[in-house]
Coordinates of C-alpha atoms and ligand atoms in Angstrom, one line a residue:
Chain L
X817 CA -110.5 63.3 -6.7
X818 CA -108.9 60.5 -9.3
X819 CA -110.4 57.4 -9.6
X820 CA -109.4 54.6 -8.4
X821 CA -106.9 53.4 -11.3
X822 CA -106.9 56.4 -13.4
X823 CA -103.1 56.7 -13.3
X824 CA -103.3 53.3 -15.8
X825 CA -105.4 55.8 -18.0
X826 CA -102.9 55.4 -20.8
X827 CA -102.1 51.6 -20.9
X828 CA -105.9 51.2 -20.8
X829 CA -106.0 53.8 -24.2
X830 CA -103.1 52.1 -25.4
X831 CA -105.6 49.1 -25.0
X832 CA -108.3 50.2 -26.3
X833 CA -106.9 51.9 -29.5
X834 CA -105.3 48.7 -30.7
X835 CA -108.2 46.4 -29.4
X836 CA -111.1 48.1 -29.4
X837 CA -112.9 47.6 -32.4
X838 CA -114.0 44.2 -30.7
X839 CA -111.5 42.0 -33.4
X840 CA -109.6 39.2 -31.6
X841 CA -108.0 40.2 -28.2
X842 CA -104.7 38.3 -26.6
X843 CA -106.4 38.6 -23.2
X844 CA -109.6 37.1 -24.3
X845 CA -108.1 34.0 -25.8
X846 CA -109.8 30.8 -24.0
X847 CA -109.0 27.3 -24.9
X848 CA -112.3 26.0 -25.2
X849 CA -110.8 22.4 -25.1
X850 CA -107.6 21.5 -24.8
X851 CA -107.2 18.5 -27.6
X852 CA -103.3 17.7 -27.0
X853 CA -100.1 19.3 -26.4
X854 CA -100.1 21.3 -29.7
X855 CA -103.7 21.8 -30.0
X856 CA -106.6 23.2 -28.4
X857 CA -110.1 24.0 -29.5
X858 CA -110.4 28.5 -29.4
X859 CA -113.7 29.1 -29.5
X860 CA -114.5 26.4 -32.6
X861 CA -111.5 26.6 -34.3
X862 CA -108.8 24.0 -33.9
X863 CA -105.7 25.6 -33.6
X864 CA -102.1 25.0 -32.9
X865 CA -100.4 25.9 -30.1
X866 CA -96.9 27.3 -30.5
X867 CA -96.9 29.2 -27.5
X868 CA -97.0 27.5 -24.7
X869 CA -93.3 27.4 -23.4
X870 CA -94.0 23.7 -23.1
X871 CA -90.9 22.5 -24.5
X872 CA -90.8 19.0 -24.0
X873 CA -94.9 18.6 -24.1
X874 CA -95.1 16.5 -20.8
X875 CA -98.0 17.8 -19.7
X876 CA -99.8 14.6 -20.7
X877 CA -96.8 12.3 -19.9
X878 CA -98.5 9.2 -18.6
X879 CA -96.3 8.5 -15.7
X880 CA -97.3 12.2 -14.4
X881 CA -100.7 11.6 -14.8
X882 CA -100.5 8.7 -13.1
X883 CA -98.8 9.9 -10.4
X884 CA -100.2 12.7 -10.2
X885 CA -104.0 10.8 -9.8
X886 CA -102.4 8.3 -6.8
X887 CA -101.6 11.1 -4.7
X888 CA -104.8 13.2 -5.3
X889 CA -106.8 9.8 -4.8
X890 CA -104.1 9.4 -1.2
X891 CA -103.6 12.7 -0.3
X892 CA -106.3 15.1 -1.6
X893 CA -106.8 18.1 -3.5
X894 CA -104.3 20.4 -1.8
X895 CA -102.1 20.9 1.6
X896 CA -104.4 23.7 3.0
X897 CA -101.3 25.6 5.2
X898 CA -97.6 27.0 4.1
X899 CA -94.7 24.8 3.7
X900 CA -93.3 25.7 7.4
X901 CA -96.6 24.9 9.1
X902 CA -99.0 22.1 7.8
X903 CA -98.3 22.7 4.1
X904 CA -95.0 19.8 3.9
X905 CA -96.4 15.9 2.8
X906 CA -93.5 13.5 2.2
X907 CA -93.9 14.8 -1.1
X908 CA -92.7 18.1 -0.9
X909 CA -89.2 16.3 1.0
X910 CA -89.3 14.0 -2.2
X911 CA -89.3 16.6 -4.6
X912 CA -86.5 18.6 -3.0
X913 CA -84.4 15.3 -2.8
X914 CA -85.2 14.7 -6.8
X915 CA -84.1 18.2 -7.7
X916 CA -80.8 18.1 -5.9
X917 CA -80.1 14.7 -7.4
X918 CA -81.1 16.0 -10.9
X919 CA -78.7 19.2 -10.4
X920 CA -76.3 17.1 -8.4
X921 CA -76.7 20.1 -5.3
X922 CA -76.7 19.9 -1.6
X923 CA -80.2 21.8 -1.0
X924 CA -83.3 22.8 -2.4
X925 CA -86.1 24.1 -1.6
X926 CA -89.7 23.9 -3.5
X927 CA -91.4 27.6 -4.2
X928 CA -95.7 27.3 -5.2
X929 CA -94.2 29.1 -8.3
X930 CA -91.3 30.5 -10.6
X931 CA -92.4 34.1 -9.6
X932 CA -92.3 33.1 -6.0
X933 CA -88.9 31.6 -6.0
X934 CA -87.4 35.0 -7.5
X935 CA -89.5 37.0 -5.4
X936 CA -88.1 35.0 -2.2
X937 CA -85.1 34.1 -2.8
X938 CA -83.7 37.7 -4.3
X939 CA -85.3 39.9 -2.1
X940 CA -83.5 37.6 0.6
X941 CA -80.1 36.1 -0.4
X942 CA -78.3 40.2 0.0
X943 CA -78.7 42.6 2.7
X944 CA -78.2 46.3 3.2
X945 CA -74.5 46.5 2.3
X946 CA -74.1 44.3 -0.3
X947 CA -74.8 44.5 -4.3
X948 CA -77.3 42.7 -6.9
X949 CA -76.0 43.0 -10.6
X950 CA -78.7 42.2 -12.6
X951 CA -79.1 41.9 -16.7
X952 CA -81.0 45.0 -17.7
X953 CA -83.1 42.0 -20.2
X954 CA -84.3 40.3 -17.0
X955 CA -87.7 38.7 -15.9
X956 CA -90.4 40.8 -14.5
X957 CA -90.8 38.4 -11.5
X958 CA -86.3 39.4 -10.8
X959 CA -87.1 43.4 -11.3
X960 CA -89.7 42.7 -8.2
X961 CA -87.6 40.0 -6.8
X962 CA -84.5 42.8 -6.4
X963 CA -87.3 45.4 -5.7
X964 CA -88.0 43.6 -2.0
X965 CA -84.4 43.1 -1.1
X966 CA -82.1 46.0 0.8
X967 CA -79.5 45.6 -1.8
X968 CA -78.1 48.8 -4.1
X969 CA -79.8 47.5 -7.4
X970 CA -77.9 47.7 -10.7
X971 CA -78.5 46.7 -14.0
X972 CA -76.1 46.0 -16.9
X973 CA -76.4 45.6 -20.4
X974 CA -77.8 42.6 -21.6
X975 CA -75.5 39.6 -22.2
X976 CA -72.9 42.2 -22.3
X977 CA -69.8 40.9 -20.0
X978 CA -67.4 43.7 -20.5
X979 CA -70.2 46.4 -19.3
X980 CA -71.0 43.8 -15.5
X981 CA -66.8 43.7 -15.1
X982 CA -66.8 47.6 -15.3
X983 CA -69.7 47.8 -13.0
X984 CA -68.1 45.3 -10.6
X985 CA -64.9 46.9 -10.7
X986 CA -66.6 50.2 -10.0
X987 CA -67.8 48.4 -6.3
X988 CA -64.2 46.8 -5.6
X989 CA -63.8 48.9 -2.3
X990 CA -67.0 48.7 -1.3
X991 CA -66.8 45.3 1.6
X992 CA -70.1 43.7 0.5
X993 CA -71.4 40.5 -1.3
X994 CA -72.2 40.9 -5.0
X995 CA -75.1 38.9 -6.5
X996 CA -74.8 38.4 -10.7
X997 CA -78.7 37.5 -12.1
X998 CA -78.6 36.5 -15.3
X999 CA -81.2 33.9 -16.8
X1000 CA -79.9 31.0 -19.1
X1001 CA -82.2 31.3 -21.8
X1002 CA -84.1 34.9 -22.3
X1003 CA -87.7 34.4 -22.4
X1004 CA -88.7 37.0 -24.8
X1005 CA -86.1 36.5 -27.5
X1006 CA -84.8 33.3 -26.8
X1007 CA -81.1 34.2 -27.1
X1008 CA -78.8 32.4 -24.1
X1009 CA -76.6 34.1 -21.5
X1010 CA -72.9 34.3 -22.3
X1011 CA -72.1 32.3 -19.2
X1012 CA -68.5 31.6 -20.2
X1013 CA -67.9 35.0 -20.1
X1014 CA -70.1 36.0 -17.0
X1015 CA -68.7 33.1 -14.9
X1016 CA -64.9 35.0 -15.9
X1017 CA -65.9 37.9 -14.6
X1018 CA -67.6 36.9 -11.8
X1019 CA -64.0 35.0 -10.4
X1020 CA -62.2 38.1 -10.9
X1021 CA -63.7 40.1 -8.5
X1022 CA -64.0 38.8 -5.0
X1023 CA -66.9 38.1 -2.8
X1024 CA -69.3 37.8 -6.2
X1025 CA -72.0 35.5 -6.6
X1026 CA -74.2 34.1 -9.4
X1027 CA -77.6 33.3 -9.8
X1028 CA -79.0 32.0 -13.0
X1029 CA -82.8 32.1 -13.6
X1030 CA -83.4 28.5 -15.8
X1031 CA -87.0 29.0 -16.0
X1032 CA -86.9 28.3 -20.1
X1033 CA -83.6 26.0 -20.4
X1034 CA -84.0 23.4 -18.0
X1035 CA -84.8 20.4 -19.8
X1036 CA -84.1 22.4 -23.0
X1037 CA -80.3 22.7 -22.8
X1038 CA -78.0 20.1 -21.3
X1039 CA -77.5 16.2 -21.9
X1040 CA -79.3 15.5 -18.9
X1041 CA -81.6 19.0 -19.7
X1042 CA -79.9 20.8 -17.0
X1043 CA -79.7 24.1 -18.5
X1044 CA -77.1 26.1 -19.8
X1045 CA -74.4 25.8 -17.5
X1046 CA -74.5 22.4 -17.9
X1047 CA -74.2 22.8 -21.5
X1048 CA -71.3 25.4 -20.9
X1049 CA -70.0 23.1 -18.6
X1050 CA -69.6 25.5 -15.4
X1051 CA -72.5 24.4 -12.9
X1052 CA -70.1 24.8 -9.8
X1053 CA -70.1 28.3 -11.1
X1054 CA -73.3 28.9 -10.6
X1055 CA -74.2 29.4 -6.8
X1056 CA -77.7 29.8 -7.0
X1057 CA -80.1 28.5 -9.9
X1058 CA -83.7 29.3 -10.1
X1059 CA -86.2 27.7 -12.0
X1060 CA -90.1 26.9 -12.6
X1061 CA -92.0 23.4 -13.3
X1062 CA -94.2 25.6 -15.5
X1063 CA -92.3 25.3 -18.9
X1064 CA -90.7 22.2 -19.8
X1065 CA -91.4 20.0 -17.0
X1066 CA -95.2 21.0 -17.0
X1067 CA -96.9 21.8 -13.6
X1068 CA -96.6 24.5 -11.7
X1069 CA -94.1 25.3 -9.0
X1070 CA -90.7 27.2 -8.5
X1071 CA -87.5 25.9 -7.3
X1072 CA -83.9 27.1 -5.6
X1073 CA -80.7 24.6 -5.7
X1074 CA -77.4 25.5 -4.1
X1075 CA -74.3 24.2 -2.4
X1076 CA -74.2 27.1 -0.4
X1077 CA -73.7 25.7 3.3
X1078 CA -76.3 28.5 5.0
X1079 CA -79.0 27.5 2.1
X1080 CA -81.7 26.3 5.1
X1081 CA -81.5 29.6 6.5
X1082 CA -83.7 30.7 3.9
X1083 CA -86.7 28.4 5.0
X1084 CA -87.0 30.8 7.7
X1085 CA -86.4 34.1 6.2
X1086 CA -88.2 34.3 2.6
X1087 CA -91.5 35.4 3.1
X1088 CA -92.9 34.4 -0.6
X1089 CA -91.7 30.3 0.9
X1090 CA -93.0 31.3 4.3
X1091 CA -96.5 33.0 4.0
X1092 CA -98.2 30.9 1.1
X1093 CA -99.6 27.7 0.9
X1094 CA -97.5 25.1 -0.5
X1095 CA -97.8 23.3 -3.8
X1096 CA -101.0 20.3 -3.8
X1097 CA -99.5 16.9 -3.9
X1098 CA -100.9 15.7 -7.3
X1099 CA -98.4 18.9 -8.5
X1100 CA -95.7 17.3 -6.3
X1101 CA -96.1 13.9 -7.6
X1102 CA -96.1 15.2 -11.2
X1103 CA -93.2 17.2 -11.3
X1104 CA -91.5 14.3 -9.3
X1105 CA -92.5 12.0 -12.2
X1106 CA -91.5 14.9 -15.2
X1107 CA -88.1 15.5 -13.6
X1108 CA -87.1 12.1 -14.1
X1109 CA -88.5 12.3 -17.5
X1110 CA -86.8 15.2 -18.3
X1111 CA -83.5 13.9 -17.3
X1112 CA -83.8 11.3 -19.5
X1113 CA -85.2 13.4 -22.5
X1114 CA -82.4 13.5 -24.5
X1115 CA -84.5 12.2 -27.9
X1116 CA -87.5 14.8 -26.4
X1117 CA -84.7 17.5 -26.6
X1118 CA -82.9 16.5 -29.6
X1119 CA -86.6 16.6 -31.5
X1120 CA -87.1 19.7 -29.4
X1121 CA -84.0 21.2 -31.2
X1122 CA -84.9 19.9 -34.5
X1123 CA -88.7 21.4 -34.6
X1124 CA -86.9 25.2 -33.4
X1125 CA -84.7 24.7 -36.3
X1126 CA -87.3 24.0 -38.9
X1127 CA -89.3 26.8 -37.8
X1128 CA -86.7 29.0 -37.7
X1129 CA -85.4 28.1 -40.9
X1130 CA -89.1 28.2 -42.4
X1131 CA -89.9 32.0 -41.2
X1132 CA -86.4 33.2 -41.8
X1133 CA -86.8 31.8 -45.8
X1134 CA -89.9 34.0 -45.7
X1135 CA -87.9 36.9 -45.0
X1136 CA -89.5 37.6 -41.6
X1137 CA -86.9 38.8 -39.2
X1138 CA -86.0 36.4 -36.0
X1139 CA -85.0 38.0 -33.3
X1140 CA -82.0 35.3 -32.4
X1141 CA -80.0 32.5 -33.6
X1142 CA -82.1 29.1 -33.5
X1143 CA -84.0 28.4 -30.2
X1144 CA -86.6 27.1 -28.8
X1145 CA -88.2 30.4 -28.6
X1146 CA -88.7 31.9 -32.2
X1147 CA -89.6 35.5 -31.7
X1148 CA -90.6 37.2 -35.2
X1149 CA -90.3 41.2 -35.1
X1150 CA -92.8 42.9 -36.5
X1151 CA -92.4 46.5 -37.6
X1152 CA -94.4 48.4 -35.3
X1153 CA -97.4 47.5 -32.9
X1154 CA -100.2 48.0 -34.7
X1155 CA -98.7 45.6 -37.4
X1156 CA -97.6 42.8 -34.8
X1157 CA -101.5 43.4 -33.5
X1158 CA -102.5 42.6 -37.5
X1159 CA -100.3 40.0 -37.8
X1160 CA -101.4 38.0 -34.6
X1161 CA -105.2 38.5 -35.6
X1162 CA -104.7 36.6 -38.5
X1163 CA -102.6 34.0 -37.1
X1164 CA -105.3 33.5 -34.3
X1165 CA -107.7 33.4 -37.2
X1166 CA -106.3 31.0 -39.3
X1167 CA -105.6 28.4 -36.3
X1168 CA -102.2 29.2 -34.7
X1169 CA -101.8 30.6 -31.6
X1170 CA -98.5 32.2 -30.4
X1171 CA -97.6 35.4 -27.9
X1172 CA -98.0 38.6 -28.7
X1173 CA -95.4 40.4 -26.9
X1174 CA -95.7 44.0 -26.8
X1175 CA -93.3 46.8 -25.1
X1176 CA -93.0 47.8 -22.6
X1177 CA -92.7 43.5 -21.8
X1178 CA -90.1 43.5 -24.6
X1179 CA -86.5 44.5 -25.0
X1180 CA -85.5 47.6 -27.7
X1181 CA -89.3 48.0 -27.8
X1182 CA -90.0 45.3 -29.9
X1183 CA -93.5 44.4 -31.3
X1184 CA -93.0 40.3 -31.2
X1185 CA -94.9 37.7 -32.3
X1186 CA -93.2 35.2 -29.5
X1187 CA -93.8 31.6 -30.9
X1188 CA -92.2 28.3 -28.9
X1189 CA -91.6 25.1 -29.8
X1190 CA -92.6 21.6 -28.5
X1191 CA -90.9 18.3 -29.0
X1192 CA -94.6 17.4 -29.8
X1193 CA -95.1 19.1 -32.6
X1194 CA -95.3 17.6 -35.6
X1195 CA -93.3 18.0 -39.5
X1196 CA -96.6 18.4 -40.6
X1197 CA -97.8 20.8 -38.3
X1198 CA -94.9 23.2 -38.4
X1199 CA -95.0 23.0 -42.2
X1200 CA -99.1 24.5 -42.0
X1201 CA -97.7 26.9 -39.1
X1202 CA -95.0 28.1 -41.8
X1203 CA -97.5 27.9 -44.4
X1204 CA -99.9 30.1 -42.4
X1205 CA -97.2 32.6 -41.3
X1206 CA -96.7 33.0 -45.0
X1207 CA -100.2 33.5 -46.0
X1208 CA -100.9 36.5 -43.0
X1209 CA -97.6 38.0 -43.5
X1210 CA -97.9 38.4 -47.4
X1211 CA -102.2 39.5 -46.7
X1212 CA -100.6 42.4 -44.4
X1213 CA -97.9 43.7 -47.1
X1214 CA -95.1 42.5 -44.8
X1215 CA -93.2 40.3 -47.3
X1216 CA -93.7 40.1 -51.0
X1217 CA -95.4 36.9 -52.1
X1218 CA -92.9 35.8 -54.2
X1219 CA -91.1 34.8 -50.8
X1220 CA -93.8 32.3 -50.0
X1221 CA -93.2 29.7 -52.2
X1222 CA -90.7 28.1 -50.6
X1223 CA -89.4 24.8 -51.0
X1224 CA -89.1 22.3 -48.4
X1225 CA -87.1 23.1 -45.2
X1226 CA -86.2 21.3 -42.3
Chain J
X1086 CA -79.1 59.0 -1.5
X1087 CA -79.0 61.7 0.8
X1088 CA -78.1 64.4 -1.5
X1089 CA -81.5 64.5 -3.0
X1090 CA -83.0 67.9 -3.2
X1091 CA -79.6 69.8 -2.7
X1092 CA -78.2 71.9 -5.7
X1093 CA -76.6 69.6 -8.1
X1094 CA -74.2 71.6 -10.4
X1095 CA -74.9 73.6 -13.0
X1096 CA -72.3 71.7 -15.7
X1097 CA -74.3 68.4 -14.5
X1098 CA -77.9 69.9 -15.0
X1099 CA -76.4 71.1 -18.3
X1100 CA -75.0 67.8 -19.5
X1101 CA -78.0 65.9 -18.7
X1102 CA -80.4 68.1 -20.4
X1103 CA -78.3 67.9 -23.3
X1104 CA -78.8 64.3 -23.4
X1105 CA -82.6 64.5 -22.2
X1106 CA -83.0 66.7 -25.9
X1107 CA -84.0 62.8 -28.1
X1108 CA -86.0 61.7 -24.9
X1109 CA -87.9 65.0 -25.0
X1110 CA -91.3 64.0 -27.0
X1111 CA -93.0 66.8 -25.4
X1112 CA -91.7 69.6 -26.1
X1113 CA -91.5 70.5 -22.6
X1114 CA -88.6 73.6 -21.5
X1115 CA -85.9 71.8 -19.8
X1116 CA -85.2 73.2 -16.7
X1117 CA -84.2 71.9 -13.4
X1118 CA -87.3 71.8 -12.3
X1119 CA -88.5 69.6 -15.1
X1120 CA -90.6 66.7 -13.7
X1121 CA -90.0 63.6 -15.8
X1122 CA -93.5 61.8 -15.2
X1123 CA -95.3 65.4 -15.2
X1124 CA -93.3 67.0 -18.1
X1125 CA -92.0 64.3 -20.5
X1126 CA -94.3 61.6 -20.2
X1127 CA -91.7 59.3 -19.5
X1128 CA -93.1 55.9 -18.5
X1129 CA -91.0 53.0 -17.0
X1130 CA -89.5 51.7 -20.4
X1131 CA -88.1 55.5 -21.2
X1132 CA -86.7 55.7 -17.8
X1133 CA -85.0 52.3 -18.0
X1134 CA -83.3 53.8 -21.6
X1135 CA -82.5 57.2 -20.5
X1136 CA -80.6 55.6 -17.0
X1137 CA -78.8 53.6 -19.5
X1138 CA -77.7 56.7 -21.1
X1139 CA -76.8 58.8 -18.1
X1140 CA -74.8 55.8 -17.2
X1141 CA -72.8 56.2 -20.6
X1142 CA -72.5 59.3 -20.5
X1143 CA -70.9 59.9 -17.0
X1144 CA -69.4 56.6 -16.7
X1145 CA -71.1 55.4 -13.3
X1146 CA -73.6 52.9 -12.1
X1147 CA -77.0 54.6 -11.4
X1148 CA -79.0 51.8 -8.5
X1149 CA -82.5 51.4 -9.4
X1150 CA -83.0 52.1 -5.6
X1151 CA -82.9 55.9 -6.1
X1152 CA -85.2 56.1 -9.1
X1153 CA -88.0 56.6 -6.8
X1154 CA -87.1 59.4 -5.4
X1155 CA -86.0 61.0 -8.8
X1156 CA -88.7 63.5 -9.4
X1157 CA -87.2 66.5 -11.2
X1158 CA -83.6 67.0 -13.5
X1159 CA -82.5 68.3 -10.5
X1160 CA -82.8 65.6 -8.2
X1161 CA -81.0 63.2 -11.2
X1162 CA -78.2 66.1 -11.4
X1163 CA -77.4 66.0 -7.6
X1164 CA -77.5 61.7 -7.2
X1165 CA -75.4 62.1 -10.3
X1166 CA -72.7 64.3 -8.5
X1167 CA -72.9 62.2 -5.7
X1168 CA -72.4 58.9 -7.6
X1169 CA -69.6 60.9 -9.5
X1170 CA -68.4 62.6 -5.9
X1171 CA -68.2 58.9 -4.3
X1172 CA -66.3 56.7 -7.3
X1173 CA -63.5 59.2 -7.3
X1174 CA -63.1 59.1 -3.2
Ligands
PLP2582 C1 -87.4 33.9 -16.8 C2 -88.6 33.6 -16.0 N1 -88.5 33.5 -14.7 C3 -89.6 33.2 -13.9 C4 -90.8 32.9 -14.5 C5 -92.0 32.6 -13.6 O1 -92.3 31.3 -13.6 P1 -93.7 30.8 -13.0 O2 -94.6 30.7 -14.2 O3 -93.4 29.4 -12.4 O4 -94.2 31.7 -12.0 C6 -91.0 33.0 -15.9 C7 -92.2 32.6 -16.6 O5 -93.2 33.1 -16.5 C8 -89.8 33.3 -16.7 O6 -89.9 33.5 -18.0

């Protein structure tokens, strides 16, 4: 008889061969003490945080905190019971309202969490004849969102228009709905959905939706932060976005917004909304607070922007290679595993922390070292993050020293 | 996919074990019979590729629904000619 788990044998060797001579270990890291937005205490070593997909650092905006301490003090430390039983405060109705005023939508409805809105709302939204299109460079949380719904499931290639229009063209006789999931900014590599191009080839074929995951551009792209197709200036192309409070307005909690007349059918029908408690109201009354912050972030986004471009500029003059254009992700590609393991060490080591991001999490089976910026960070700070890249990369025989003096960028 | 465990064709077999020859890190005959997580070692990344691939190659859309049930080269071969069978109906 196997054991219990023994078909993870080989993730757990994989595991152990890179981490197990007892050196520093991404799934050990603890903050000790959380000093800031930017920095936390790891063990005793201050260290900067550029990895924390907190984009707009509003995790210790005062008008959150403050809200957020009113309705613990009024309504306590959570709801006890799901959203269609006990689980909905005034609160919960209040949020919903903000979020379709921020994305200027008919409905919304409030997930406990990012993973639970894709998980709900895609194994939902298309039945047994109908179609889900999904890029092939998606979140885990859509690959088990699509995995729970009836649909035919088919990926195309990443951000690549011409491949979904060939697909879609391919189901043209076929009488059901299609569903396009793309997300607006890619987590891992930080490179944006070609929505102009999607949103084309979504109107040519008929009875085609599309869902955009915003998880990592709302409040990063946008005037008014929200997300790309506000930036690409097609939001009544967009039928369905998805997106978490866990990144740049951050708290917790997932979302759905949509015009879509039939939306408040799925109070009723997704299970991850249904059968889970509902979000605590101090969460509520933070995310309340942070969404109006983030609509009127434009100088938090603007700083955002400039911080992404000065460490972008600053590891590409090292020679390190970037995985995309300038973001607010900044995803360095190491050579091979055990050198993006090496790398990290030293980082962690020497007082920055970012992701390591290891396939099979990664697309083309990248090794990453998965940094993001904050509008918090400092000049200073990015310049001794820069500094520090320099210093490890040049100790492991990755660039040639000569590359690290740099003169000033930014 | 109800064709799953009849006899694909032997030109579709072929063609996919021709393109299974860069995914083949274990040396493993290719056969038919060939089990994918047994034989090859594939894990859920190598999969992913090698559907991408097969896609190419026969100029279809393979649904992640069916992968479960995807055991063997044989199994792929016959929800291939079906896929094939039904885009030109
Ligand atoms: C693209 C994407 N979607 C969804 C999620 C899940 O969000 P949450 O952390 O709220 O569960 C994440 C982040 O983890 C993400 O990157």
């Amino acid at each position: 008889m196997a054991e219990l788990l023994d078909r993870f044998a080989p993730l757990m060797g994989q595991r152990d061969a890179l981490f197990g001579d007892g050196g520093a270990n991404p799934f050990q890291v603890k903050m000790d003490q959380v000093l800031s937005q930017t920095e936390a205490m790891i063990g005793n070593r201050r260290t900067i945080l550029v990895g924390t997909n907190n984009y707009l650092g509003l995790t210790f905006a005062p008008e959150a905190l403050q809200a957020a301490h009113d309705a613990l003090d009024a309504c306590g430390t959570g709801t006890t019971g799901s959203r269609v039983a006990n689980g909905t405060y005034s609160g919960h109705a209040d949020l919903e309202k903000t979020l379709a005023t921020f994305f200027g939508k008919e409905h919304a409805m409030v997930f406990s969490t990012g993973f639970l809105a894709n998980l709900g709302i895609l194994s939902t939204l298309m039945g047994p004849e109908d179609f889900i299109l999904m890029d092939a460079d998606c979140h885990a949380s859509i690959y088990d969102g699509v995995r729970g719904s009836s649909a035919q499931i088919i990926r195309f290639k990443h951000n690549d228009a011409a491949d979904l229009d060939k697909r879609l063209a391919r189901l043209a006789d076929k009488p059901g709905n299609k569903l396009i999931v793309i997300e607006g900014i890619y987590s891992m590599l930080g490179d944006k959905a070609q929505l102009a191009d999607i949103v084309a080839v979504k109107k040519k074929h008929a009875n085609t939706y599309l869902l955009s995951d915003e998880a990592h551009s709302l409040g990063v792209l946008g005037r008014y932060g929200r997300g790309l197709p506000e930036e690409v200036g097609c939001e009544d192309d967009v039928d369905f976005i998805v997106g978490t409070f866990s990144k740049s307005v951050g708290t917790v909690g997932g979302f759905c917004v949509s015009n879509h007349p039939q939306f408040d059918t799925l109070r009723l029908v997704c299970r991850a909304y249904v059968f889970t408690a509902s979000l605590p109201p101090s969460v509520v009354a933070s995310a309340i607070a942070n969404l109006k912050a983030v609509q009127k972030g434009g100088a938090l986004r603007a700083r955002l922007m400039r911080n992404a471009k000065h460490l972008h500029t600053g590891l590409s003059a090292l020679g390190l290679k970037i995985a995309s254009d300038v973001s607010p992700v900044v995803a360095v590609v190491a050579p091979d595993v055990q050198t993006a393991v090496t790398f990290w060490r030293g980082l962690i080591e020497a007082g920055v922390y970012v992701n390591l991001a290891l396939p099979p999490a990664t697309p083309f089976g990248y090794s990453l070292l998965r940094a993001s910026l904050c509008a918090a960070h400092t000049e200073e700070q990015l310049e001794e993050v820069i500094a520090i890249f320099a210093k490890v990369a040049s100790d492991i025989g990755l660039i040639t020293p000569a590359k690290t003096k740099r003169t000033a960028v930014g | 996919m109800t064709t799953i465990g009849t006899e694909p064709s032997a030109q579709t077999v072929a063609a996919l074990v021709e393109i299974l020859g860069p995914f083949n890190k274990t040396g493993a005959e290719l056969k038919p019979g060939t089990r994918f997580t047994e034989d090859l070692n594939f894990d859920s990344l190598v999969v992913m590729e090698f559907v991408a691939v097969v896609e190419d190659t026969f100029d279809i859309s393979v649904p992640l629904n069916i992968l479960p049930d995807v055991a063997t080269i044989r199994d792929l071969a016959a929800a291939v000619d079906e896929i094939v069978a039904e885009s030109k109906s």
